Amino acid sequence: MVEGSIKLSNSQEIRNGIHDGIPIALGYLVVGFTLGIAARNAGLTPIQGFLASFFNNASAGEYAAFTLIEADAPYLELALMTLIANARYMLMSCVISQKLAPDVSIWHRIFVGFDMTDEIFGIAAARKNPLNPFYNYGAMIVALPGWAGGTMLGVLAGNALPASVVSALSVALYGMFLAIIIPPSRDDRVVGGFVLLSFAASFLAANLPVIMELSGGTRTIILTVVISAAAAWFFPVKEEQHDA
């Protein structure tokens, strides 16, 4: 649906999705490139990096996965870490599912949920009800290749460039994460406090007896669950804040 009561055709919705998805795809191309450096360091080929990003369009989840692959972690640890890092997308999918018309088939709902990223969630949530799934498909048509293609290019560049340059490019991914956490930390003291707490807890976990013996992935899983649960328990988001 658009302004007023005009209903667009599926092809028009796809075009609108492509239009709104192009800026997202350009951003994904850049971020995917830095992620490709991490994939290359984990030993993935360009095709493997492309497929990894195509089927798991998530920066934090993929970076965690590549880190565990590089550390030769067991499959169970890899699956748990990916699940925890990407858990928020299940909540986003639930929100978007409420915007779809009741008669939208389960298959459309599955395909819409397949590429539920922060950015696609944002543009889809801004659409008027009911949301046409073909709008999401249009955004996905450009966003997915941008993300997966960027990762593949990052792997290719990592294989071609000198080791010193690859090491320097690896820092760019940490810059991306800083860009993610600094704005909400600046706007919300609680978020900022828990970000600092997570830094301190990660440092302690890597140096305390017994805990330091655990693998890096296991420590990350434990800290993620404990700190996020503590934040939700002691500082729940009020309903009016969520609606705003």
PDB file of C-alpha atoms in Angstrom:
ATOM      1  CA  MET A   1       0.000   0.000   0.000  1.00  0.00           C
ATOM      2  CA  VAL A   2       1.076   3.590  -0.600  1.00  0.00           C
ATOM      3  CA  GLU A   3      -0.336   6.997   0.184  1.00  0.00           C
ATOM      4  CA  GLY A   4      -4.079   6.969   0.279  1.00  0.00           C
ATOM      5  CA  SER A   5      -5.742   3.704  -0.635  1.00  0.00           C
ATOM      6  CA  ILE A   6      -3.926   2.962  -3.917  1.00  0.00           C
ATOM      7  CA  LYS A   7      -2.748  -0.616  -4.157  1.00  0.00           C
ATOM      8  CA  LEU A   8       0.365  -1.214  -6.210  1.00  0.00           C
ATOM      9  CA  SER A   9       0.979  -4.234  -8.397  1.00  0.00           C
ATOM     10  CA  ASN A  10       3.646  -6.760  -7.445  1.00  0.00           C
ATOM     11  CA  SER A  11       5.957  -5.477 -10.191  1.00  0.00           C
ATOM     12  CA  GLN A  12       5.588  -1.914  -8.917  1.00  0.00           C
ATOM     13  CA  GLU A  13       6.337  -3.068  -5.387  1.00  0.00           C
ATOM     14  CA  ILE A  14       9.486  -4.831  -6.637  1.00  0.00           C
ATOM     15  CA  ARG A  15      10.619  -1.625  -8.340  1.00  0.00           C
ATOM     16  CA  ASN A  16      10.004   0.354  -5.161  1.00  0.00           C
ATOM     17  CA  GLY A  17      11.957  -2.220  -3.181  1.00  0.00           C
ATOM     18  CA  ILE A  18      14.861  -2.025  -5.638  1.00  0.00           C
ATOM     19  CA  HIS A  19      14.808   1.773  -5.445  1.00  0.00           C
ATOM     20  CA  ASP A  20      14.936   1.763  -1.635  1.00  0.00           C
ATOM     21  CA  GLY A  21      17.389  -1.124  -1.553  1.00  0.00           C
ATOM     22  CA  ILE A  22      20.093   0.422  -3.768  1.00  0.00           C
ATOM     23  CA  PRO A  23      21.564   2.644  -0.994  1.00  0.00           C
ATOM     24  CA  ILE A  24      21.518  -0.395   1.312  1.00  0.00           C
ATOM     25  CA  ALA A  25      23.314  -2.487  -1.309  1.00  0.00           C
ATOM     26  CA  LEU A  26      26.038   0.149  -1.719  1.00  0.00           C
ATOM     27  CA  GLY A  27      26.624   0.196   2.029  1.00  0.00           C
ATOM     28  CA  TYR A  28      26.629  -3.596   2.119  1.00  0.00           C
ATOM     29  CA  LEU A  29      29.248  -3.694  -0.631  1.00  0.00           C
ATOM     30  CA  VAL A  30      31.684  -1.694   1.504  1.00  0.00           C
ATOM     31  CA  VAL A  31      31.003  -3.526   4.764  1.00  0.00           C
ATOM     32  CA  GLY A  32      30.984  -6.890   2.984  1.00  0.00           C
ATOM     33  CA  PHE A  33      34.449  -6.099   1.606  1.00  0.00           C
ATOM     34  CA  THR A  34      35.905  -5.680   5.104  1.00  0.00           C
ATOM     35  CA  LEU A  35      34.112  -8.845   6.180  1.00  0.00           C
ATOM     36  CA  GLY A  36      35.709 -10.631   3.253  1.00  0.00           C
ATOM     37  CA  ILE A  37      39.118  -9.952   4.796  1.00  0.00           C
ATOM     38  CA  ALA A  38      37.990 -11.856   7.904  1.00  0.00           C
ATOM     39  CA  ALA A  39      36.684 -14.659   5.680  1.00  0.00           C
ATOM     40  CA  ARG A  40      40.007 -14.821   3.879  1.00  0.00           C
ATOM     41  CA  ASN A  41      41.871 -15.001   7.198  1.00  0.00           C
ATOM     42  CA  ALA A  42      39.616 -17.934   8.133  1.00  0.00           C
ATOM     43  CA  GLY A  43      40.735 -19.750   4.995  1.00  0.00           C
ATOM     44  CA  LEU A  44      37.578 -19.356   2.896  1.00  0.00           C
ATOM     45  CA  THR A  45      37.737 -19.171  -0.873  1.00  0.00           C
ATOM     46  CA  PRO A  46      35.986 -16.339  -2.763  1.00  0.00           C
ATOM     47  CA  ILE A  47      33.065 -18.638  -3.645  1.00  0.00           C
ATOM     48  CA  GLN A  48      32.771 -19.856  -0.055  1.00  0.00           C
ATOM     49  CA  GLY A  49      32.807 -16.252   1.160  1.00  0.00           C
ATOM     50  CA  PHE A  50      30.096 -15.343  -1.344  1.00  0.00           C
ATOM     51  CA  LEU A  51      27.861 -18.239  -0.281  1.00  0.00           C
ATOM     52  CA  ALA A  52      28.469 -17.593   3.431  1.00  0.00           C
ATOM     53  CA  SER A  53      27.280 -13.997   3.063  1.00  0.00           C
ATOM     54  CA  PHE A  54      24.437 -14.892   0.716  1.00  0.00           C
ATOM     55  CA  PHE A  55      22.899 -17.352   3.163  1.00  0.00           C
ATOM     56  CA  ASN A  56      23.803 -15.472   6.368  1.00  0.00           C
ATOM     57  CA  ASN A  57      23.393 -11.776   5.688  1.00  0.00           C
ATOM     58  CA  ALA A  58      24.565 -10.557   9.105  1.00  0.00           C
ATOM     59  CA  SER A  59      27.785  -8.731   9.926  1.00  0.00           C
ATOM     60  CA  ALA A  60      28.160  -9.661  13.600  1.00  0.00           C
ATOM     61  CA  GLY A  61      26.962 -13.232  13.065  1.00  0.00           C
ATOM     62  CA  GLU A  62      29.293 -13.802  10.137  1.00  0.00           C
ATOM     63  CA  TYR A  63      32.285 -12.214  11.817  1.00  0.00           C
ATOM     64  CA  ALA A  64      31.752 -14.459  14.834  1.00  0.00           C
ATOM     65  CA  ALA A  65      31.423 -17.466  12.534  1.00  0.00           C
ATOM     66  CA  PHE A  66      34.596 -16.619  10.607  1.00  0.00           C
ATOM     67  CA  THR A  67      36.478 -16.125  13.861  1.00  0.00           C
ATOM     68  CA  LEU A  68      35.371 -19.542  15.094  1.00  0.00           C
ATOM     69  CA  ILE A  69      36.225 -21.153  11.757  1.00  0.00           C
ATOM     70  CA  GLU A  70      39.697 -19.625  11.956  1.00  0.00           C
ATOM     71  CA  ALA A  71      40.045 -21.054  15.485  1.00  0.00           C
ATOM     72  CA  ASP A  72      38.912 -24.497  14.241  1.00  0.00           C
ATOM     73  CA  ALA A  73      35.976 -24.478  16.687  1.00  0.00           C
ATOM     74  CA  PRO A  74      33.533 -27.424  16.767  1.00  0.00           C
ATOM     75  CA  TYR A  75      30.303 -27.238  14.768  1.00  0.00           C
ATOM     76  CA  LEU A  76      28.117 -27.019  17.886  1.00  0.00           C
ATOM     77  CA  GLU A  77      29.959 -23.944  19.118  1.00  0.00           C
ATOM     78  CA  LEU A  78      29.694 -22.384  15.674  1.00  0.00           C
ATOM     79  CA  ALA A  79      25.937 -23.047  15.518  1.00  0.00           C
ATOM     80  CA  LEU A  80      25.298 -21.665  19.021  1.00  0.00           C
ATOM     81  CA  MET A  81      27.305 -18.507  18.419  1.00  0.00           C
ATOM     82  CA  THR A  82      25.572 -17.843  15.112  1.00  0.00           C
ATOM     83  CA  LEU A  83      22.163 -18.404  16.703  1.00  0.00           C
ATOM     84  CA  ILE A  84      22.844 -16.021  19.578  1.00  0.00           C
ATOM     85  CA  ALA A  85      24.424 -13.320  17.417  1.00  0.00           C
ATOM     86  CA  ASN A  86      21.464 -13.405  15.008  1.00  0.00           C
ATOM     87  CA  ALA A  87      18.661 -13.889  17.549  1.00  0.00           C
ATOM     88  CA  ARG A  88      17.350 -10.340  17.106  1.00  0.00           C
ATOM     89  CA  TYR A  89      16.351 -11.113  13.528  1.00  0.00           C
ATOM     90  CA  MET A  90      13.729 -13.536  14.792  1.00  0.00           C
ATOM     91  CA  LEU A  91      12.116 -10.670  16.712  1.00  0.00           C
ATOM     92  CA  MET A  92      12.269  -8.432  13.646  1.00  0.00           C
ATOM     93  CA  SER A  93      10.646 -11.161  11.560  1.00  0.00           C
ATOM     94  CA  CYS A  94       7.802 -11.401  14.080  1.00  0.00           C
ATOM     95  CA  VAL A  95       7.209  -7.650  13.782  1.00  0.00           C
ATOM     96  CA  ILE A  96       7.217  -7.681   9.986  1.00  0.00           C
ATOM     97  CA  SER A  97       4.942 -10.737   9.900  1.00  0.00           C
ATOM     98  CA  GLN A  98       2.291  -8.628  11.646  1.00  0.00           C
ATOM     99  CA  LYS A  99       2.455  -6.093   8.826  1.00  0.00           C
ATOM    100  CA  LEU A 100       1.710  -8.714   6.171  1.00  0.00           C
ATOM    101  CA  ALA A 101      -1.887  -9.354   5.170  1.00  0.00           C
ATOM    102  CA  PRO A 102      -3.473 -12.418   6.847  1.00  0.00           C
ATOM    103  CA  ASP A 103      -3.823 -14.183   3.498  1.00  0.00           C
ATOM    104  CA  VAL A 104      -0.081 -14.008   2.685  1.00  0.00           C
ATOM    105  CA  SER A 105       1.153 -17.586   2.342  1.00  0.00           C
ATOM    106  CA  ILE A 106       3.664 -19.236   4.646  1.00  0.00           C
ATOM    107  CA  TRP A 107       6.151 -19.430   1.784  1.00  0.00           C
ATOM    108  CA  HIS A 108       6.113 -15.675   1.268  1.00  0.00           C
ATOM    109  CA  ARG A 109       6.619 -15.243   5.020  1.00  0.00           C
ATOM    110  CA  ILE A 110       9.591 -17.614   4.966  1.00  0.00           C
ATOM    111  CA  PHE A 111      11.224 -15.843   2.015  1.00  0.00           C
ATOM    112  CA  VAL A 112      10.683 -12.423   3.605  1.00  0.00           C
ATOM    113  CA  GLY A 113      12.265 -13.702   6.823  1.00  0.00           C
ATOM    114  CA  PHE A 114      15.194 -15.171   4.905  1.00  0.00           C
ATOM    115  CA  ASP A 115      16.800 -11.739   4.483  1.00  0.00           C
ATOM    116  CA  MET A 116      15.589  -9.819   7.512  1.00  0.00           C
ATOM    117  CA  THR A 117      18.479  -7.437   8.184  1.00  0.00           C
ATOM    118  CA  ASP A 118      18.458  -4.264  10.267  1.00  0.00           C
ATOM    119  CA  GLU A 119      18.293  -2.075   7.163  1.00  0.00           C
ATOM    120  CA  ILE A 120      15.625  -4.050   5.294  1.00  0.00           C
ATOM    121  CA  PHE A 121      13.611  -4.254   8.499  1.00  0.00           C
ATOM    122  CA  GLY A 122      13.801  -0.462   8.731  1.00  0.00           C
ATOM    123  CA  ILE A 123      12.461   0.252   5.255  1.00  0.00           C
ATOM    124  CA  ALA A 124       9.839  -2.508   5.484  1.00  0.00           C
ATOM    125  CA  ALA A 125       8.595  -1.303   8.882  1.00  0.00           C
ATOM    126  CA  ALA A 126       8.163   2.184   7.441  1.00  0.00           C
ATOM    127  CA  ARG A 127       5.755   0.946   4.738  1.00  0.00           C
ATOM    128  CA  LYS A 128       2.050   1.288   5.288  1.00  0.00           C
ATOM    129  CA  ASN A 129       0.023  -1.803   6.176  1.00  0.00           C
ATOM    130  CA  PRO A 130      -0.449  -4.297   4.736  1.00  0.00           C
ATOM    131  CA  LEU A 131       3.111  -4.856   3.579  1.00  0.00           C
ATOM    132  CA  ASN A 132       3.476  -6.498   0.178  1.00  0.00           C
ATOM    133  CA  PRO A 133       6.207  -9.181   0.335  1.00  0.00           C
ATOM    134  CA  PHE A 134       7.289  -8.243  -3.196  1.00  0.00           C
ATOM    135  CA  TYR A 135       8.566  -4.947  -1.808  1.00  0.00           C
ATOM    136  CA  ASN A 136      11.004  -6.934   0.355  1.00  0.00           C
ATOM    137  CA  TYR A 137      11.937  -9.090  -2.633  1.00  0.00           C
ATOM    138  CA  GLY A 138      12.874  -5.958  -4.569  1.00  0.00           C
ATOM    139  CA  ALA A 139      15.147  -4.782  -1.765  1.00  0.00           C
ATOM    140  CA  MET A 140      16.660  -8.252  -1.469  1.00  0.00           C
ATOM    141  CA  ILE A 141      17.384  -8.415  -5.215  1.00  0.00           C
ATOM    142  CA  VAL A 142      20.001  -5.677  -4.833  1.00  0.00           C
ATOM    143  CA  ALA A 143      20.964  -6.005  -1.148  1.00  0.00           C
ATOM    144  CA  LEU A 144      21.942  -9.681  -1.167  1.00  0.00           C
ATOM    145  CA  PRO A 145      24.309  -9.471  -4.157  1.00  0.00           C
ATOM    146  CA  GLY A 146      25.818  -6.309  -2.683  1.00  0.00           C
ATOM    147  CA  TRP A 147      26.601  -8.040   0.607  1.00  0.00           C
ATOM    148  CA  ALA A 148      27.727 -11.363  -0.841  1.00  0.00           C
ATOM    149  CA  GLY A 149      29.623  -9.717  -3.692  1.00  0.00           C
ATOM    150  CA  GLY A 150      31.413  -7.394  -1.295  1.00  0.00           C
ATOM    151  CA  THR A 151      32.528 -10.371   0.782  1.00  0.00           C
ATOM    152  CA  MET A 152      33.812 -12.180  -2.302  1.00  0.00           C
ATOM    153  CA  LEU A 153      35.747  -9.086  -3.400  1.00  0.00           C
ATOM    154  CA  GLY A 154      37.239  -8.825   0.092  1.00  0.00           C
ATOM    155  CA  VAL A 155      38.479 -12.416  -0.098  1.00  0.00           C
ATOM    156  CA  LEU A 156      39.931 -11.792  -3.564  1.00  0.00           C
ATOM    157  CA  ALA A 157      41.654  -8.631  -2.389  1.00  0.00           C
ATOM    158  CA  GLY A 158      43.003 -10.422   0.661  1.00  0.00           C
ATOM    159  CA  ASN A 159      44.538 -13.088  -1.557  1.00  0.00           C
ATOM    160  CA  ALA A 160      46.110 -10.543  -3.906  1.00  0.00           C
ATOM    161  CA  LEU A 161      47.336  -7.843  -1.527  1.00  0.00           C
ATOM    162  CA  PRO A 162      50.474  -7.984   0.644  1.00  0.00           C
ATOM    163  CA  ALA A 163      50.091  -9.305   4.194  1.00  0.00           C
ATOM    164  CA  SER A 164      50.747  -5.847   5.699  1.00  0.00           C
ATOM    165  CA  VAL A 165      47.899  -4.321   3.681  1.00  0.00           C
ATOM    166  CA  VAL A 166      45.544  -7.181   4.585  1.00  0.00           C
ATOM    167  CA  SER A 167      46.377  -6.663   8.260  1.00  0.00           C
ATOM    168  CA  ALA A 168      45.579  -2.957   7.910  1.00  0.00           C
ATOM    169  CA  LEU A 169      42.282  -3.679   6.149  1.00  0.00           C
ATOM    170  CA  SER A 170      41.296  -6.047   8.950  1.00  0.00           C
ATOM    171  CA  VAL A 171      41.101  -3.041  11.260  1.00  0.00           C
ATOM    172  CA  ALA A 172      38.299  -1.590   9.125  1.00  0.00           C
ATOM    173  CA  LEU A 173      35.891  -4.236  10.408  1.00  0.00           C
ATOM    174  CA  TYR A 174      36.459  -3.087  13.980  1.00  0.00           C
ATOM    175  CA  GLY A 175      35.753   0.436  12.813  1.00  0.00           C
ATOM    176  CA  MET A 176      32.415  -0.788  11.491  1.00  0.00           C
ATOM    177  CA  PHE A 177      31.518  -2.254  14.881  1.00  0.00           C
ATOM    178  CA  LEU A 178      32.518   0.994  16.611  1.00  0.00           C
ATOM    179  CA  ALA A 179      30.195   2.840  14.238  1.00  0.00           C
ATOM    180  CA  ILE A 180      27.408   0.492  15.328  1.00  0.00           C
ATOM    181  CA  ILE A 181      27.871   0.785  19.100  1.00  0.00           C
ATOM    182  CA  ILE A 182      28.902   4.436  19.545  1.00  0.00           C
ATOM    183  CA  PRO A 183      25.622   6.180  18.478  1.00  0.00           C
ATOM    184  CA  PRO A 184      23.301   4.141  20.777  1.00  0.00           C
ATOM    185  CA  SER A 185      25.882   4.314  23.586  1.00  0.00           C
ATOM    186  CA  ARG A 186      25.956   8.085  23.279  1.00  0.00           C
ATOM    187  CA  ASP A 187      22.162   8.362  23.278  1.00  0.00           C
ATOM    188  CA  ASP A 188      21.483   5.892  26.107  1.00  0.00           C
ATOM    189  CA  ARG A 189      23.586   5.694  29.275  1.00  0.00           C
ATOM    190  CA  VAL A 190      22.370   2.181  29.997  1.00  0.00           C
ATOM    191  CA  VAL A 191      23.548   0.929  26.619  1.00  0.00           C
ATOM    192  CA  GLY A 192      26.848   2.744  27.045  1.00  0.00           C
ATOM    193  CA  GLY A 193      27.316   1.263  30.500  1.00  0.00           C
ATOM    194  CA  PHE A 194      26.713  -2.272  29.297  1.00  0.00           C
ATOM    195  CA  VAL A 195      29.054  -1.771  26.342  1.00  0.00           C
ATOM    196  CA  LEU A 196      31.834  -0.804  28.769  1.00  0.00           C
ATOM    197  CA  LEU A 197      30.837  -3.694  31.028  1.00  0.00           C
ATOM    198  CA  SER A 198      31.108  -6.118  28.102  1.00  0.00           C
ATOM    199  CA  PHE A 199      34.628  -4.842  27.337  1.00  0.00           C
ATOM    200  CA  ALA A 200      35.714  -5.351  30.947  1.00  0.00           C
ATOM    201  CA  ALA A 201      34.014  -8.744  31.230  1.00  0.00           C
ATOM    202  CA  SER A 202      35.628  -9.942  27.990  1.00  0.00           C
ATOM    203  CA  PHE A 203      39.061  -8.907  29.265  1.00  0.00           C
ATOM    204  CA  LEU A 204      38.517 -10.646  32.605  1.00  0.00           C
ATOM    205  CA  ALA A 205      37.169 -13.806  30.978  1.00  0.00           C
ATOM    206  CA  ALA A 206      40.294 -14.025  28.838  1.00  0.00           C
ATOM    207  CA  ASN A 207      42.589 -13.757  31.873  1.00  0.00           C
ATOM    208  CA  LEU A 208      40.809 -15.380  34.836  1.00  0.00           C
ATOM    209  CA  PRO A 209      41.771 -18.952  35.771  1.00  0.00           C
ATOM    210  CA  VAL A 210      39.424 -21.722  34.588  1.00  0.00           C
ATOM    211  CA  ILE A 211      37.406 -19.346  32.372  1.00  0.00           C
ATOM    212  CA  MET A 212      40.437 -18.527  30.243  1.00  0.00           C
ATOM    213  CA  GLU A 213      40.757 -22.232  29.494  1.00  0.00           C
ATOM    214  CA  LEU A 214      37.470 -22.100  27.562  1.00  0.00           C
ATOM    215  CA  SER A 215      37.605 -21.384  23.852  1.00  0.00           C
ATOM    216  CA  GLY A 216      37.071 -17.825  22.677  1.00  0.00           C
ATOM    217  CA  GLY A 217      33.752 -18.756  21.083  1.00  0.00           C
ATOM    218  CA  THR A 218      32.428 -20.354  24.273  1.00  0.00           C
ATOM    219  CA  ARG A 219      33.427 -17.312  26.331  1.00  0.00           C
ATOM    220  CA  THR A 220      31.665 -15.049  23.833  1.00  0.00           C
ATOM    221  CA  ILE A 221      28.494 -17.153  23.976  1.00  0.00           C
ATOM    222  CA  ILE A 222      28.420 -17.080  27.780  1.00  0.00           C
ATOM    223  CA  LEU A 223      29.104 -13.338  28.011  1.00  0.00           C
ATOM    224  CA  THR A 224      26.538 -12.501  25.328  1.00  0.00           C
ATOM    225  CA  VAL A 225      23.755 -14.423  27.056  1.00  0.00           C
ATOM    226  CA  VAL A 226      24.596 -13.265  30.590  1.00  0.00           C
ATOM    227  CA  ILE A 227      25.106  -9.563  29.808  1.00  0.00           C
ATOM    228  CA  SER A 228      22.103  -9.239  27.480  1.00  0.00           C
ATOM    229  CA  ALA A 229      19.884 -11.078  29.990  1.00  0.00           C
ATOM    230  CA  ALA A 230      21.069  -8.785  32.782  1.00  0.00           C
ATOM    231  CA  ALA A 231      20.344  -5.701  30.666  1.00  0.00           C
ATOM    232  CA  ALA A 232      16.842  -6.941  29.819  1.00  0.00           C
ATOM    233  CA  TRP A 233      16.114  -7.880  33.451  1.00  0.00           C
ATOM    234  CA  PHE A 234      17.355  -4.754  35.203  1.00  0.00           C
ATOM    235  CA  PHE A 235      16.646  -2.173  32.493  1.00  0.00           C
ATOM    236  CA  PRO A 236      13.648  -3.351  30.442  1.00  0.00           C
ATOM    237  CA  VAL A 237      12.494  -1.096  27.615  1.00  0.00           C
ATOM    238  CA  LYS A 238       9.167   0.449  28.523  1.00  0.00           C
ATOM    239  CA  GLU A 239       6.279  -0.010  26.119  1.00  0.00           C
ATOM    240  CA  GLU A 240       5.991   3.705  25.306  1.00  0.00           C
ATOM    241  CA  GLN A 241       9.733   3.869  24.520  1.00  0.00           C
ATOM    242  CA  HIS A 242       9.410   0.885  22.186  1.00  0.00           C
ATOM    243  CA  ASP A 243       6.461   2.429  20.378  1.00  0.00           C
ATOM    244  CA  ALA A 244       8.347   5.723  19.967  1.00  0.00           C
TER     245      ALA A 244
END
